[in-house]
Amino acid sequence: MKNWQTNLILRHNDGKIQSDTISISCGIFQGDSFSPLAFCLALAPLSTLLKETGCGYEILKQKISHLFYMDDLKLYSKNDNQLEMLLKTLKSFSDDIKMTFGLEKCAKASFRKGKLFRESNLQLDQETSIKELGSDSTYRCLGVHEADGIRHEKIIKKEYLRRLRSVLNSELNSVNIFKAINSFAIPVVSYSFNIIKWTKQEIKQFDTKTRKLMTINKIHHPRADTERLYLSRRVDEV
């Protein structure tokens, strides 16, 4: 760290302003609230470099080359040549700042006329290859599964039921079981309300399946009043 140095550059219409060499004398403690901001500042130049390549997918007279959120990055290009240029820019930047290139999380998808088109993997160098996304495969961007023709409804339903069973099979008391369902399982479905057009019938199926699993796990008696499940505990006690 004693050898770390940097220069700050501010670009403007008439040129740029550059600071004197600044020595880095200390790091940031783990958990420091400044860490996320410092991380974004460190990666901000990468966004500029990607834009300067001139590559990207053009839509409504706007060229989009990438979407960035913290360390999650998605690249867009018109063809493999552009994608290769963007990836090489990314890898060069990653190597410069000694950031690990997470190849196990990377995938490449090619579309033609709105359909997934199978192509070969993209080889950047002898050690770096970006695999082509298969027709039956998915990848996750910001926690959401993405692919061609993916049925998010099935994935959400499967994950909701998995979490619900996990809660019902736990040794929590009745109060904490319902708190866990409301905070751990239900958000999986409610998170998708602005994206997926669920029908009333589908929501009722969620509700019916939930009550059925509760009955199987002896959380709810089969002859008990189901209306009580939807009342707050304070109202129910009155």
Short mmCIF file of C-alpha atoms in Angstrom, two decimals:
data_model
loop_
_atom_site.label_atom_id
_atom_site.label_comp_id
_atom_site.label_asym_id
_atom_site.label_seq_id
_atom_site.Cartn_x
_atom_site.Cartn_y
_atom_site.Cartn_z
CA MET A 1 0.00 0.00 0.00
CA LYS A 2 2.96 2.33 0.57
CA ASN A 3 3.54 2.31 -3.21
CA TRP A 4 -0.09 3.08 -4.13
CA GLN A 5 -0.61 6.38 -5.91
CA THR A 6 -3.36 7.92 -8.00
CA ASN A 7 -4.35 11.05 -9.91
CA LEU A 8 -7.82 12.57 -10.09
CA ILE A 9 -8.93 13.83 -13.51
CA LEU A 10 -11.93 16.10 -14.11
CA ARG A 11 -12.94 16.41 -17.78
CA HIS A 12 -14.88 19.47 -18.98
CA ASN A 13 -15.77 21.20 -22.26
CA ASP A 14 -12.43 23.04 -22.51
CA GLY A 15 -10.23 20.10 -21.60
CA LYS A 16 -9.41 18.55 -18.25
CA ILE A 17 -8.06 19.30 -14.80
CA GLN A 18 -5.63 16.85 -13.25
CA SER A 19 -4.54 16.74 -9.64
CA ASP A 20 -1.02 16.17 -8.38
CA THR A 21 -0.07 12.63 -7.48
CA ILE A 22 -1.95 11.48 -4.38
CA SER A 23 -0.44 8.78 -2.16
CA ILE A 24 -2.76 6.17 -0.69
CA SER A 25 -1.83 5.98 2.98
CA CYS A 26 -4.66 3.82 4.39
CA GLY A 27 -7.49 1.54 3.34
CA ILE A 28 -11.17 1.31 4.35
CA PHE A 29 -12.31 -0.78 7.27
CA GLN A 30 -14.64 -3.65 6.50
CA GLY A 31 -18.26 -2.58 6.98
CA ASP A 32 -17.49 1.11 6.58
CA SER A 33 -20.47 2.98 5.07
CA PHE A 34 -18.08 4.62 2.61
CA SER A 35 -17.21 1.24 1.04
CA PRO A 36 -20.15 1.02 -1.44
CA LEU A 37 -19.54 4.58 -2.65
CA ALA A 38 -15.81 3.95 -3.02
CA PHE A 39 -16.59 0.76 -4.93
CA CYS A 40 -18.84 2.64 -7.37
CA LEU A 41 -16.22 5.36 -7.83
CA ALA A 42 -13.60 2.71 -8.61
CA LEU A 43 -15.78 1.07 -11.28
CA ALA A 44 -17.19 4.28 -12.79
CA PRO A 45 -14.32 4.59 -15.33
CA LEU A 46 -15.28 1.18 -16.75
CA SER A 47 -18.68 2.54 -17.79
CA THR A 48 -16.94 5.40 -19.63
CA LEU A 49 -14.53 3.03 -21.36
CA LEU A 50 -17.40 0.82 -22.57
CA LYS A 51 -19.24 3.84 -24.00
CA GLU A 52 -16.10 5.05 -25.78
CA THR A 53 -15.88 1.80 -27.78
CA GLY A 54 -18.90 2.95 -29.82
CA CYS A 55 -20.40 -0.53 -29.57
CA GLY A 56 -23.88 -1.33 -28.41
CA TYR A 57 -27.45 -2.08 -29.37
CA GLU A 58 -29.32 0.87 -30.82
CA ILE A 59 -32.93 1.47 -29.83
CA LEU A 60 -34.98 4.68 -30.22
CA LYS A 61 -31.84 6.46 -31.47
CA GLN A 62 -30.07 5.62 -28.22
CA LYS A 63 -27.10 3.26 -28.12
CA ILE A 64 -26.99 0.96 -25.12
CA SER A 65 -23.74 -0.89 -24.52
CA HIS A 66 -24.22 -2.00 -20.92
CA LEU A 67 -26.29 -1.98 -17.76
CA PHE A 68 -24.42 -1.60 -14.49
CA TYR A 69 -25.43 -2.16 -10.86
CA MET A 70 -22.53 -2.42 -8.38
CA ASP A 71 -20.56 -5.45 -9.64
CA ASP A 72 -23.40 -6.84 -11.80
CA LEU A 73 -22.83 -6.00 -15.46
CA LYS A 74 -24.73 -6.89 -18.62
CA LEU A 75 -23.27 -6.07 -22.05
CA TYR A 76 -25.24 -5.42 -25.27
CA SER A 77 -23.93 -5.50 -28.83
CA LYS A 78 -25.12 -5.86 -32.43
CA ASN A 79 -22.84 -8.81 -33.20
CA ASP A 80 -20.06 -11.00 -31.82
CA ASN A 81 -17.33 -8.65 -33.02
CA GLN A 82 -18.74 -5.81 -30.95
CA LEU A 83 -19.30 -8.10 -27.99
CA GLU A 84 -15.71 -9.28 -28.17
CA MET A 85 -14.51 -5.66 -28.16
CA LEU A 86 -16.63 -4.87 -25.10
CA LEU A 87 -15.44 -7.99 -23.29
CA LYS A 88 -11.79 -7.26 -24.02
CA THR A 89 -12.26 -3.74 -22.67
CA LEU A 90 -13.85 -5.23 -19.57
CA LYS A 91 -11.12 -7.82 -19.10
CA SER A 92 -8.34 -5.25 -19.62
CA PHE A 93 -9.90 -3.01 -16.98
CA SER A 94 -10.39 -5.96 -14.61
CA ASP A 95 -6.76 -7.02 -15.00
CA ASP A 96 -5.54 -3.45 -14.40
CA ILE A 97 -7.32 -3.09 -11.06
CA LYS A 98 -6.71 -6.76 -10.12
CA MET A 99 -10.42 -7.60 -10.04
CA THR A 100 -11.35 -11.25 -10.53
CA PHE A 101 -13.18 -11.98 -13.77
CA GLY A 102 -16.07 -14.22 -12.62
CA LEU A 103 -16.26 -16.51 -15.64
CA GLU A 104 -18.42 -19.06 -13.81
CA LYS A 105 -21.19 -16.44 -13.67
CA CYS A 106 -20.80 -15.24 -17.27
CA ALA A 107 -22.86 -16.34 -20.25
CA LYS A 108 -23.48 -15.16 -23.80
CA ALA A 109 -26.85 -15.14 -25.57
CA SER A 110 -27.39 -14.36 -29.27
CA PHE A 111 -30.79 -13.37 -30.66
CA ARG A 112 -31.93 -13.06 -34.27
CA LYS A 113 -35.38 -11.69 -35.03
CA GLY A 114 -36.34 -12.17 -31.40
CA LYS A 115 -35.32 -15.83 -31.25
CA LEU A 116 -32.42 -17.39 -29.39
CA PHE A 117 -29.77 -18.39 -31.94
CA ARG A 118 -27.18 -20.99 -31.01
CA GLU A 119 -23.59 -19.95 -31.70
CA SER A 120 -20.16 -20.99 -30.47
CA ASN A 121 -18.51 -19.83 -27.26
CA LEU A 122 -16.61 -16.54 -27.40
CA GLN A 123 -12.86 -17.05 -26.86
CA LEU A 124 -11.09 -13.93 -25.59
CA ASP A 125 -7.72 -15.55 -24.99
CA GLN A 126 -6.26 -18.95 -24.14
CA GLU A 127 -7.59 -18.82 -20.58
CA THR A 128 -10.81 -16.86 -21.02
CA SER A 129 -13.88 -18.25 -22.76
CA ILE A 130 -17.47 -16.99 -22.48
CA LYS A 131 -19.90 -19.89 -22.85
CA GLU A 132 -23.00 -19.70 -25.04
CA LEU A 133 -26.28 -19.90 -23.15
CA GLY A 134 -28.09 -23.10 -24.02
CA SER A 135 -31.75 -23.23 -25.05
CA ASP A 136 -32.65 -24.95 -21.77
CA SER A 137 -30.36 -22.83 -19.60
CA THR A 138 -30.95 -19.62 -17.67
CA TYR A 139 -28.74 -17.06 -16.01
CA ARG A 140 -29.41 -14.71 -13.13
CA CYS A 141 -29.17 -10.93 -13.32
CA LEU A 142 -29.84 -9.12 -10.03
CA GLY A 143 -31.41 -12.30 -8.69
CA VAL A 144 -33.86 -12.72 -11.60
CA HIS A 145 -33.65 -15.70 -13.97
CA GLU A 146 -33.41 -14.66 -17.62
CA ALA A 147 -33.45 -16.54 -20.92
CA ASP A 148 -35.50 -16.89 -24.10
CA GLY A 149 -39.16 -17.73 -23.49
CA ILE A 150 -38.62 -18.34 -19.79
CA ARG A 151 -41.76 -18.88 -17.72
CA HIS A 152 -41.14 -16.78 -14.66
CA GLU A 153 -44.47 -17.88 -13.20
CA LYS A 154 -43.25 -21.48 -12.81
CA ILE A 155 -39.94 -20.42 -11.28
CA ILE A 156 -41.64 -18.07 -8.81
CA LYS A 157 -44.22 -20.67 -7.82
CA LYS A 158 -41.53 -23.30 -7.29
CA GLU A 159 -39.41 -20.96 -5.15
CA TYR A 160 -42.42 -19.82 -3.12
CA LEU A 161 -43.44 -23.39 -2.31
CA ARG A 162 -39.84 -24.32 -1.47
CA ARG A 163 -39.61 -21.47 1.03
CA LEU A 164 -43.07 -22.19 2.42
CA ARG A 165 -42.21 -25.85 3.06
CA SER A 166 -38.94 -24.79 4.67
CA VAL A 167 -40.82 -22.58 7.13
CA LEU A 168 -43.54 -25.13 7.88
CA ASN A 169 -40.96 -27.85 8.53
CA SER A 170 -39.10 -25.66 11.00
CA GLU A 171 -39.53 -25.73 14.78
CA LEU A 172 -40.81 -22.16 15.00
CA ASN A 173 -43.85 -21.41 17.14
CA SER A 174 -47.11 -20.37 15.48
CA VAL A 175 -46.44 -16.62 15.78
CA ASN A 176 -43.01 -16.82 14.18
CA ILE A 177 -44.19 -19.26 11.51
CA PHE A 178 -46.64 -16.69 10.15
CA LYS A 179 -44.07 -13.92 10.46
CA ALA A 180 -41.61 -16.06 8.49
CA ILE A 181 -44.18 -16.82 5.79
CA ASN A 182 -45.02 -13.12 5.43
CA SER A 183 -41.39 -11.98 5.33
CA PHE A 184 -39.61 -14.93 3.68
CA ALA A 185 -42.06 -16.65 1.30
CA ILE A 186 -44.73 -14.18 0.23
CA PRO A 187 -42.28 -11.48 -1.02
CA VAL A 188 -41.13 -13.94 -3.69
CA VAL A 189 -44.55 -13.55 -5.30
CA SER A 190 -45.30 -9.92 -4.42
CA TYR A 191 -41.93 -8.84 -5.87
CA SER A 192 -43.22 -9.89 -9.30
CA PHE A 193 -46.56 -8.05 -9.18
CA ASN A 194 -45.30 -5.12 -11.28
CA ILE A 195 -43.79 -7.45 -13.90
CA ILE A 196 -46.04 -10.49 -14.25
CA LYS A 197 -49.78 -10.23 -14.83
CA TRP A 198 -51.07 -12.80 -12.35
CA THR A 199 -54.73 -13.74 -12.75
CA LYS A 200 -57.11 -13.97 -9.79
CA GLN A 201 -57.30 -17.70 -10.37
CA GLU A 202 -53.52 -18.08 -10.09
CA ILE A 203 -53.43 -16.08 -6.85
CA LYS A 204 -56.24 -18.25 -5.47
CA GLN A 205 -54.20 -21.35 -6.37
CA PHE A 206 -51.30 -19.97 -4.32
CA ASP A 207 -53.70 -19.42 -1.42
CA THR A 208 -55.26 -22.88 -1.67
CA LYS A 209 -51.88 -24.61 -1.91
CA THR A 210 -50.64 -22.65 1.10
CA ARG A 211 -53.58 -23.71 3.27
CA LYS A 212 -53.20 -27.31 2.10
CA LEU A 213 -49.53 -27.41 3.11
CA MET A 214 -50.38 -25.80 6.44
CA THR A 215 -52.96 -28.51 7.08
CA ILE A 216 -50.53 -31.29 6.11
CA ASN A 217 -47.97 -29.87 8.54
CA LYS A 218 -50.62 -29.54 11.29
CA ILE A 219 -50.37 -25.77 11.40
CA HIS A 220 -54.03 -25.34 10.45
CA HIS A 221 -56.84 -27.74 11.38
CA PRO A 222 -58.84 -28.96 8.35
CA ARG A 223 -62.13 -27.95 10.05
CA ALA A 224 -60.91 -24.63 11.43
CA ASP A 225 -62.29 -21.33 10.20
CA THR A 226 -60.11 -20.24 7.28
CA GLU A 227 -61.14 -16.59 7.71
CA ARG A 228 -59.04 -16.41 10.89
CA LEU A 229 -55.91 -16.92 8.81
CA TYR A 230 -56.36 -13.50 7.24
CA LEU A 231 -57.09 -11.55 10.43
CA SER A 232 -54.36 -9.84 12.41
CA ARG A 233 -53.61 -11.49 15.73
CA ARG A 234 -54.99 -8.50 17.66
CA VAL A 235 -58.36 -8.66 15.88
CA ASP A 236 -58.48 -12.45 16.24
CA GLU A 237 -57.88 -12.27 19.99
CA VAL A 238 -60.74 -9.80 20.45
#
